[in-house]
Coordinates of C-alpha atoms in Angstrom, one line a residue:
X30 CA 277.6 -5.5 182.6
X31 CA 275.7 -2.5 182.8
X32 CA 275.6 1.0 184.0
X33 CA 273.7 2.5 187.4
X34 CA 271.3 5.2 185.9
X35 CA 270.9 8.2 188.5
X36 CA 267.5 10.0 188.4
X37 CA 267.7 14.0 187.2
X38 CA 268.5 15.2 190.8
X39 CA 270.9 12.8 192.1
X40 CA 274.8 12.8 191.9
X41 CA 275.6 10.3 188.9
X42 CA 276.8 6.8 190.3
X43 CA 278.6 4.3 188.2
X44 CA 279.8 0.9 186.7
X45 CA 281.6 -0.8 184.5
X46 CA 280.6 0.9 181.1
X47 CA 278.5 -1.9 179.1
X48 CA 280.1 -1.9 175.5
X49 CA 277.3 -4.1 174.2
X50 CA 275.2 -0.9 175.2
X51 CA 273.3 1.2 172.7
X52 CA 274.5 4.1 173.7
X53 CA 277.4 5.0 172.3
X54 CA 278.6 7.3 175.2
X55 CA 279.9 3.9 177.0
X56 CA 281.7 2.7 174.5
X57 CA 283.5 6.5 174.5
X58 CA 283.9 5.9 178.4
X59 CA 285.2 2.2 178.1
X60 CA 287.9 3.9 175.5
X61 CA 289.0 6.6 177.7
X62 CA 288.9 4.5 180.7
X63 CA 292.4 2.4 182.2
X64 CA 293.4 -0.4 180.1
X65 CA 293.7 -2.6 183.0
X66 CA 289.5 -3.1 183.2
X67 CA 289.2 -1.0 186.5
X68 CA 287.3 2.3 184.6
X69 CA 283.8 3.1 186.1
X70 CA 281.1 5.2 183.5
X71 CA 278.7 7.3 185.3
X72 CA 275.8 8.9 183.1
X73 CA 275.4 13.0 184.0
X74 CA 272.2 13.2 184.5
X75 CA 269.6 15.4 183.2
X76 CA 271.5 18.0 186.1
X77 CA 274.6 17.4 185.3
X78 CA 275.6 16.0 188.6
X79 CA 278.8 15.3 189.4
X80 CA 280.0 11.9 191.0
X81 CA 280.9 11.5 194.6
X82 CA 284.7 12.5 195.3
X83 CA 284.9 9.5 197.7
X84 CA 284.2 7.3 194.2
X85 CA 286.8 4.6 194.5
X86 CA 287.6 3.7 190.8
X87 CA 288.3 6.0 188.2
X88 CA 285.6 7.6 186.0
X89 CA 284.6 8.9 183.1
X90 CA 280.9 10.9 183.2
X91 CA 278.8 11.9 180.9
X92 CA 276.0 12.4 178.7
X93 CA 275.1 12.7 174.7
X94 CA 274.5 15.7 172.6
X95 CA 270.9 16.7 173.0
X96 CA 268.2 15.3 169.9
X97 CA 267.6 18.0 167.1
X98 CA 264.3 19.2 168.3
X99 CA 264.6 19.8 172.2
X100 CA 262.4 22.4 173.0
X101 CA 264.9 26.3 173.3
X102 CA 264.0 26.4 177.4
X103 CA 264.8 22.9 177.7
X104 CA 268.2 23.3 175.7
X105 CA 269.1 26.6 177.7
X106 CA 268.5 25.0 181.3
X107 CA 271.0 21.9 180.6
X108 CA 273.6 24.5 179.1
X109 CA 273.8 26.5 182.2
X110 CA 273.7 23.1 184.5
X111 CA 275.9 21.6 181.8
X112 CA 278.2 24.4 181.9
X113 CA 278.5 25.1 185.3
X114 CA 279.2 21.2 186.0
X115 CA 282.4 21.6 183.4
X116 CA 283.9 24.3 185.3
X117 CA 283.4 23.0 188.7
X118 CA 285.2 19.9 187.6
X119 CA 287.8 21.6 186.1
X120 CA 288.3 24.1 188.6
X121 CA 288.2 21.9 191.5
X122 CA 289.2 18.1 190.1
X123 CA 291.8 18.9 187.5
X124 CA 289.6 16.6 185.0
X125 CA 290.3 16.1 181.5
X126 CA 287.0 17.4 179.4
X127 CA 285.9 16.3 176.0
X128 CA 282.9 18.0 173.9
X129 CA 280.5 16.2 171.7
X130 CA 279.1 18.4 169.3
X131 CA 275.7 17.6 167.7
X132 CA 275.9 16.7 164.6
X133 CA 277.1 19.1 161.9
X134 CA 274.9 20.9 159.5
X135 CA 275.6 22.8 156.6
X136 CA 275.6 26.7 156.2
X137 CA 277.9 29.3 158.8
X138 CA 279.9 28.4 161.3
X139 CA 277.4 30.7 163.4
X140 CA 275.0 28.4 162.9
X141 CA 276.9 25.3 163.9
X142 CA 278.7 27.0 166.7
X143 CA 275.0 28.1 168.3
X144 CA 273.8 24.1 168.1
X145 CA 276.7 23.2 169.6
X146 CA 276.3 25.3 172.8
X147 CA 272.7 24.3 173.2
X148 CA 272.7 21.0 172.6
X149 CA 276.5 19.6 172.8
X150 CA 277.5 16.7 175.3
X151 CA 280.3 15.9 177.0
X152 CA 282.7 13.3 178.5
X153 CA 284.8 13.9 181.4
X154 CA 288.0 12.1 182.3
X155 CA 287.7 12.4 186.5
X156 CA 291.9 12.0 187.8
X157 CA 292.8 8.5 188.1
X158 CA 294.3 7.2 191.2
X159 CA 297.9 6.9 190.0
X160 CA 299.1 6.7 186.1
X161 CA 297.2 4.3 184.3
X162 CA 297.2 4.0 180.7
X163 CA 293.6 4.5 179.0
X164 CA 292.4 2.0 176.4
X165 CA 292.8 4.7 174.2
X166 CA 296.8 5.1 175.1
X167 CA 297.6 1.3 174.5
X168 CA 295.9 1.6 171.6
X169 CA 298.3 4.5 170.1
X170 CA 300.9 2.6 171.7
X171 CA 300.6 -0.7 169.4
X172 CA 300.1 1.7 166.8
X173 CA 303.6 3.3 167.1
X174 CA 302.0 7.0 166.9
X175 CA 302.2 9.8 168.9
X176 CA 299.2 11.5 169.5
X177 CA 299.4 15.6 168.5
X178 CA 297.9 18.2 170.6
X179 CA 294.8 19.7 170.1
X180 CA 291.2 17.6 171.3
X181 CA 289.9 14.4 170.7
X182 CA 287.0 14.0 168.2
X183 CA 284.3 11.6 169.8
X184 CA 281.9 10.4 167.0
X185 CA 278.5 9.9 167.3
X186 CA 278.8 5.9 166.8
X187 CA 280.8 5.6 170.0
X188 CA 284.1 5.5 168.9
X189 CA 287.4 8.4 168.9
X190 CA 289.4 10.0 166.2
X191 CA 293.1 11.8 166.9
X192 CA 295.1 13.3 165.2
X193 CA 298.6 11.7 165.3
X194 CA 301.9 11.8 164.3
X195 CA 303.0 8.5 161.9
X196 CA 306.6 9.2 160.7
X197 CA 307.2 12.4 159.6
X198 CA 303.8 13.2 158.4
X199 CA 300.4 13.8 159.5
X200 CA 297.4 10.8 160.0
X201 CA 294.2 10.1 161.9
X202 CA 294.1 7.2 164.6
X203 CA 290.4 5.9 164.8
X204 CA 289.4 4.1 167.7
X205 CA 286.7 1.8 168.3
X206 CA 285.5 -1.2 170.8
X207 CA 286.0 -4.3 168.8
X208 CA 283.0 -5.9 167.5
X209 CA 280.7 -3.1 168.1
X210 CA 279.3 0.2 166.5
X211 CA 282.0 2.3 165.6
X212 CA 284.5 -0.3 165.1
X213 CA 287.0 1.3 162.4
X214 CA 287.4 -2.3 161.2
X215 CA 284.5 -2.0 158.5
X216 CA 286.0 2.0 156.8
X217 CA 289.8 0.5 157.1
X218 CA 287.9 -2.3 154.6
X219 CA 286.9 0.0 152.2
X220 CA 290.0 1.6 152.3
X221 CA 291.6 -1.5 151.2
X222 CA 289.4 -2.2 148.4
X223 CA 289.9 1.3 147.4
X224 CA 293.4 1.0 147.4
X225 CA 294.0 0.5 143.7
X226 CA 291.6 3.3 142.5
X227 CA 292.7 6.3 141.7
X228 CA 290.6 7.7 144.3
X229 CA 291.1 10.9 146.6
X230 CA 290.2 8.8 149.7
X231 CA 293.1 8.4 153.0
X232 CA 295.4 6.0 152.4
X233 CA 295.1 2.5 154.9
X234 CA 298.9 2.5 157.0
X235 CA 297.8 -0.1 159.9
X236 CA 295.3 -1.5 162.0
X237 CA 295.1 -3.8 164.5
X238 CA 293.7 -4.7 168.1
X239 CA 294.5 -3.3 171.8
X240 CA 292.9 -3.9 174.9
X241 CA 289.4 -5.1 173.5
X242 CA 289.5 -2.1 171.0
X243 CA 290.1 -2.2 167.4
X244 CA 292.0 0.8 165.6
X245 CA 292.8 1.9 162.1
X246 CA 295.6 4.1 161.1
X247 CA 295.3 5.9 157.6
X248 CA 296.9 8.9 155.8
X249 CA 295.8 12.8 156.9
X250 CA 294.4 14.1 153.4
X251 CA 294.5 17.9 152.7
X252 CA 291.4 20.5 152.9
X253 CA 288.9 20.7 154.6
X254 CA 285.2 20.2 155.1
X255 CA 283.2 22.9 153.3
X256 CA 280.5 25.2 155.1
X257 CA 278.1 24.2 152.6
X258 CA 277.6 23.0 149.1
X259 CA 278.9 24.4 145.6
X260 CA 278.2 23.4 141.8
X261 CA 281.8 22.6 141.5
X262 CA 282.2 20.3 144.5
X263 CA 278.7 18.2 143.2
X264 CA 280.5 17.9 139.5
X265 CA 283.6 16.7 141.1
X266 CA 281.7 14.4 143.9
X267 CA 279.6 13.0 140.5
X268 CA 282.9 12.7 139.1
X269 CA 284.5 10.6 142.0
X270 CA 281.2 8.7 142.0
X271 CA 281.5 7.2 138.1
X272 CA 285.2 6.4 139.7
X273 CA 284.0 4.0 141.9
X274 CA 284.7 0.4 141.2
X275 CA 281.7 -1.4 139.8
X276 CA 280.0 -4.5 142.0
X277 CA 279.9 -8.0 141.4
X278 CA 276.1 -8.4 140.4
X279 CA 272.7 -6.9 141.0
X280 CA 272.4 -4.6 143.8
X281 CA 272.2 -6.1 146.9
X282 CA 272.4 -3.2 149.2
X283 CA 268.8 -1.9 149.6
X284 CA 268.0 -5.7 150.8
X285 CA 271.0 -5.8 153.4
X286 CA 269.7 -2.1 154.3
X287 CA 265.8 -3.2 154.7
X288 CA 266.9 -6.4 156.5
X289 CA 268.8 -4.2 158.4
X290 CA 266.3 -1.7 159.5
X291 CA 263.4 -4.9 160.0
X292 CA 266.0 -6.0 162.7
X293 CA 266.4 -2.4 164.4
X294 CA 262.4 -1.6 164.1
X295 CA 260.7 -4.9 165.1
X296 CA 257.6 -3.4 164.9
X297 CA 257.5 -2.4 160.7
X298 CA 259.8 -5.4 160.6
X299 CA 256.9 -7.1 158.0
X300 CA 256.3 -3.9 156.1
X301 CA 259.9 -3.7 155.6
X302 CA 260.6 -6.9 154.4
X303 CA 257.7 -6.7 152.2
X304 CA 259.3 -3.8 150.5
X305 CA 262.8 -5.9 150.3
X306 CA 260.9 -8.4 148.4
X307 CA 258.9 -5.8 146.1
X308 CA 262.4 -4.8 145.0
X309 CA 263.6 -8.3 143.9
X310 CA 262.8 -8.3 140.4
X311 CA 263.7 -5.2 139.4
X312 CA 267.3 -5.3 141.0
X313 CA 267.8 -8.3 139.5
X314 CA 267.9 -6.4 135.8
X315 CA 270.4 -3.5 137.1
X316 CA 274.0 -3.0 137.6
X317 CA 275.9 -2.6 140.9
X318 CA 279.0 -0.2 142.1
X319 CA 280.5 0.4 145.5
X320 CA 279.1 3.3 147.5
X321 CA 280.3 5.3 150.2
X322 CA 276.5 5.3 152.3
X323 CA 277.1 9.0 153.8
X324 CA 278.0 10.8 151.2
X325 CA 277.2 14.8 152.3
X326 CA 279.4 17.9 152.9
X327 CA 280.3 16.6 156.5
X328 CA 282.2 14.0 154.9
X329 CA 283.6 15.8 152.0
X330 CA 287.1 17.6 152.3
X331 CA 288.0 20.4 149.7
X332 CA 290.9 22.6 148.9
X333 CA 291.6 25.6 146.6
X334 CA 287.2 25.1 145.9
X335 CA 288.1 21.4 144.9
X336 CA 287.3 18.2 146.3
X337 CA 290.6 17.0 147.9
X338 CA 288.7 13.5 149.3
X339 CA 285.9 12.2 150.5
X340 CA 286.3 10.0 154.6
X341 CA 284.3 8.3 156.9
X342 CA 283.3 5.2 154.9
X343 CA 282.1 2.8 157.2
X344 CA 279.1 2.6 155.7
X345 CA 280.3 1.4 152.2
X346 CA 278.6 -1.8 150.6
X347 CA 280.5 -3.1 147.4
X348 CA 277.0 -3.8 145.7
X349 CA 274.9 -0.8 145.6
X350 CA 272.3 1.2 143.4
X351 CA 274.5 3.6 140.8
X352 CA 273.5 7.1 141.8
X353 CA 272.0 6.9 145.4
X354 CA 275.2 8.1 146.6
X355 CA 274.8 10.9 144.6
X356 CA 270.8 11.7 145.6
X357 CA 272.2 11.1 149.1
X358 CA 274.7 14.1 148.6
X359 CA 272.1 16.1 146.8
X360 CA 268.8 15.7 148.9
X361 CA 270.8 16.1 152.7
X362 CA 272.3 19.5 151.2
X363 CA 268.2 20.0 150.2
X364 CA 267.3 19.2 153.8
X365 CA 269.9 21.4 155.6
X366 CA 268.9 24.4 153.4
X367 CA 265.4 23.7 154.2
X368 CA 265.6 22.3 157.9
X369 CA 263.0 19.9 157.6
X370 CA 263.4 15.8 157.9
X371 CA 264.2 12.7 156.0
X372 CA 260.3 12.2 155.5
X373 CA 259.9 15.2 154.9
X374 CA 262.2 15.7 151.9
X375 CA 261.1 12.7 150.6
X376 CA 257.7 14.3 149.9
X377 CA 259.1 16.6 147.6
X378 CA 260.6 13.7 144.9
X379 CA 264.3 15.1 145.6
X380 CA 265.4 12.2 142.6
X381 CA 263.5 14.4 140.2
X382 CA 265.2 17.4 140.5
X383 CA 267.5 18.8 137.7
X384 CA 270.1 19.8 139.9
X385 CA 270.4 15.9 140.8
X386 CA 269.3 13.8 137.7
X387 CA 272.0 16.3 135.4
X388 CA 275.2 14.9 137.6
X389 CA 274.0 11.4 136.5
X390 CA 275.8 9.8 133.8
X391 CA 276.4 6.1 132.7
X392 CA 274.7 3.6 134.5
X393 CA 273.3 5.8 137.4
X394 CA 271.0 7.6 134.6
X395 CA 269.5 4.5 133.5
X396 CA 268.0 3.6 137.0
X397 CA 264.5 3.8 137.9
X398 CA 263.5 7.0 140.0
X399 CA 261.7 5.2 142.4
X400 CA 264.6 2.0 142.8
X401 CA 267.2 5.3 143.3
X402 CA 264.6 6.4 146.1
X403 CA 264.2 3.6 148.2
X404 CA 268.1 2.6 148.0
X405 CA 268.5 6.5 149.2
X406 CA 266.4 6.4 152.1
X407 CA 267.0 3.1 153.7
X408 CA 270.7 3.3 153.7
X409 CA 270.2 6.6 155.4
X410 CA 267.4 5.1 157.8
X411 CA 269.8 2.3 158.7
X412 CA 272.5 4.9 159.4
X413 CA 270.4 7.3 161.3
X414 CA 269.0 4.4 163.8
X415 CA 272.1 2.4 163.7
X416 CA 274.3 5.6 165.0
X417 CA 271.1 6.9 167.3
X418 CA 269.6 3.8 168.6
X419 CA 267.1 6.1 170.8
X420 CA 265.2 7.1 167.6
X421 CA 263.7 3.6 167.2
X422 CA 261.8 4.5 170.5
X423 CA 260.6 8.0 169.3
X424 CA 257.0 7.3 167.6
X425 CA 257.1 11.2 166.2
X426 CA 260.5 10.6 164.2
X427 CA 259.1 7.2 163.4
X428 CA 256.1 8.6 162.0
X429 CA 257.8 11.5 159.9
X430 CA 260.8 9.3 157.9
X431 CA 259.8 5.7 158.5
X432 CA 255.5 5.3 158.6
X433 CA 255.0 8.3 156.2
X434 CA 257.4 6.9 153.8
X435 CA 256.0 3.5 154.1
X436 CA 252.7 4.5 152.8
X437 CA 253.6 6.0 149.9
X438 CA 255.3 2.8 148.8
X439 CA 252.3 0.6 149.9
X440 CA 251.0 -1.2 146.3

């Protein structure tokens, strides 16, 4: 199945939402849709146009957070179409609406707050026809929860975090389509693994399947995430790090991650692979541990200036370089002080710097600087393309973090 596509200036028509689709707003609209299959998705537009009111199915509408990058007049026209599209339905439909933020950068909340109105998205829940549960409902329905007030989280991998009631106590529902991006099946894995680790990380209560979605339920851990970095949350993340349980084996991470990446960027697929196999021989010789794969303030939680746990682990890989979790921490909190790109950062050696290389300790000091390098960058390259599938199609991002890279690593 897949959706109509409306042109900028035309009221948005829809379909069934495609959940093998790259874009992760359809899976969203297939979650919030009725459970019963009869949901339509209708993309916004570059306008912001609503759908027809004679539309005979229910729909959700929508579009995805602006890229980092658009252009300020280009941002400022699709806020004021964006915003007065909101309010009219709203104000004249009674709909339900939902706001993706871009994602979250370090510093003030200023700061955040500003790239959220110029660049958020939104999905809108347009009345259905009589009470029909949403995917999302039967899902917290099999899971025995009630959902609290307060909004919905929509992630950038297409799936839906709530806050929910489990008990007596607090915990997060995670929702995803089953089998695709987002599925909470792969970070209620690593939660299970982690479970005999005396490890600040949510505890795993449930999970399970509902109407073609897959759901985790896990424990609500106290804090929260910090506006920035601090010397005392890197020693206790470096801390948490030499916690981790150690692999079975050489690292075989950056391989899965290059293999990965050959698969999402057909085009450098050779030059890719090429690297994979450039790495064989020295990974053979090193040691592996488990990593978390996003490992930056966003995903950090702190409370009384301590690290209280770290979440989102969904990209975890039990065999991984000691200490790229660690240059991942250290280098993104480089790169959101600086505001400059992946390919960018890379430029300036990041792996050398004595802020990073004095949190190693045990096996993570003993790895090469250029192994700690490429595990770093292509587990973040496969997260970046995996979660924005668009970037694979954007030759100036390409050139900046995947080309310029590339030819630094040629022999």
């Amino acid at each position: 199945m897949s959706s109509s596509r409306s042109s900028p200036g035309e009221p948005a028509t829809g379909s069934a939402p495609d959940v093998t689709s790259p874009d992760p707003i359809e899976r969203i609209a297939y979650l919030l849709g009725p459970s019963d299959g009869t949901g339509v998705f209708a993309p916004a537009g570059d306008r912001w146009r609503l759908p027809a009111r004679d539309t005979p199915r229910a729909i959700v509408w929508g579009r995805s957070p602006l890229p980092s990058g658009t252009r300020r007049a280009s941002a400022l026209r699709a806020v004021f179409a964006r915003e007065r599209a909101l309010g009219a339905a709203r104000r004249g439909r009674g709909a339900r609406v939902h706001r993706i933020p871009p994602q979250t950068l370090g510093g003030s909340g200023g700061r955040n707050a500003l790239r959220s109105m110029l660049l958020g998205g939104a999905v809108v829940e347009l009345p259905l026809a009589g009470p029909r549960p949403r995917v999302l409902d039967a899902a917290v329905h099999v899971a025995g929860v009630r959902l609290s007030e307060g909004p919905l989280h929509l992630s950038s991998s297409g799936s839906i975090l709530a806050r929910v009631r489990a008990g007596d106590g607090a915990a997060v529902l995670r929702v995803g389509v089953a089998g695709a991006p987002g599925d909470p099946a792969r970070g209620a894995a690593a939660l299970a693994h982690l479970s005999p680790h005396n490890i600040p990380v949510p505890r795993l209560l449930a999970t399970g399947e509902a109407a073609g979605a897959s759901w985790s339920l896990e424990t609500a851990l106290p804090g929260r995430r910090p506006g920035g970095g601090s010397a005392q949350v890197s020693r206790d993340a470096a801390a948490l790090c030499a916690a981790l349980p150690p692999g079975n084996g050489p690292p075989a991470a950056p391989r899965r991650d290059l293999e990965a990446l050959a698969a999402l960027l057909p085009e450098r697929a050779d030059a890719l692979r090429a690297l994979a196999h450039s790495l064989r021989g020295t990974l053979r010789a090193l040691p592996s541990v488990l990593r978390h794969g996003d490992l930056w303030v966003g995903n950090l939680l702190v409370d009384g200036g301590r690290l209280s746990g770290v979440v989102d682990w969904d990209a975890w890989d039990p065999g991984a370089v000691p200490g790229a979790d660690l240059l991942h921490l250290h280098a993104t909190g480089r790169r959101i002080a600086e505001r400059c790109e992946l390919g960018e950062i890379w430029e300036s050696h990041p792996w050398r710097d004595e802020a990073y290389r004095s949190l190693l300790d045990g096996a993570s000091a003993t790895i090469p600087g250029d192994v700690l390098a490429i595990a770093w960058w292509a587990g973040e390259l496969r997260g970046t393309v995996s979660r924005h599938p668009s970037r694979a199609a954007d030759e100036r991002w390409l050139a900046i973090n995947v080309d310029g890279v590339l030819r630094t690593l040629r022999p």
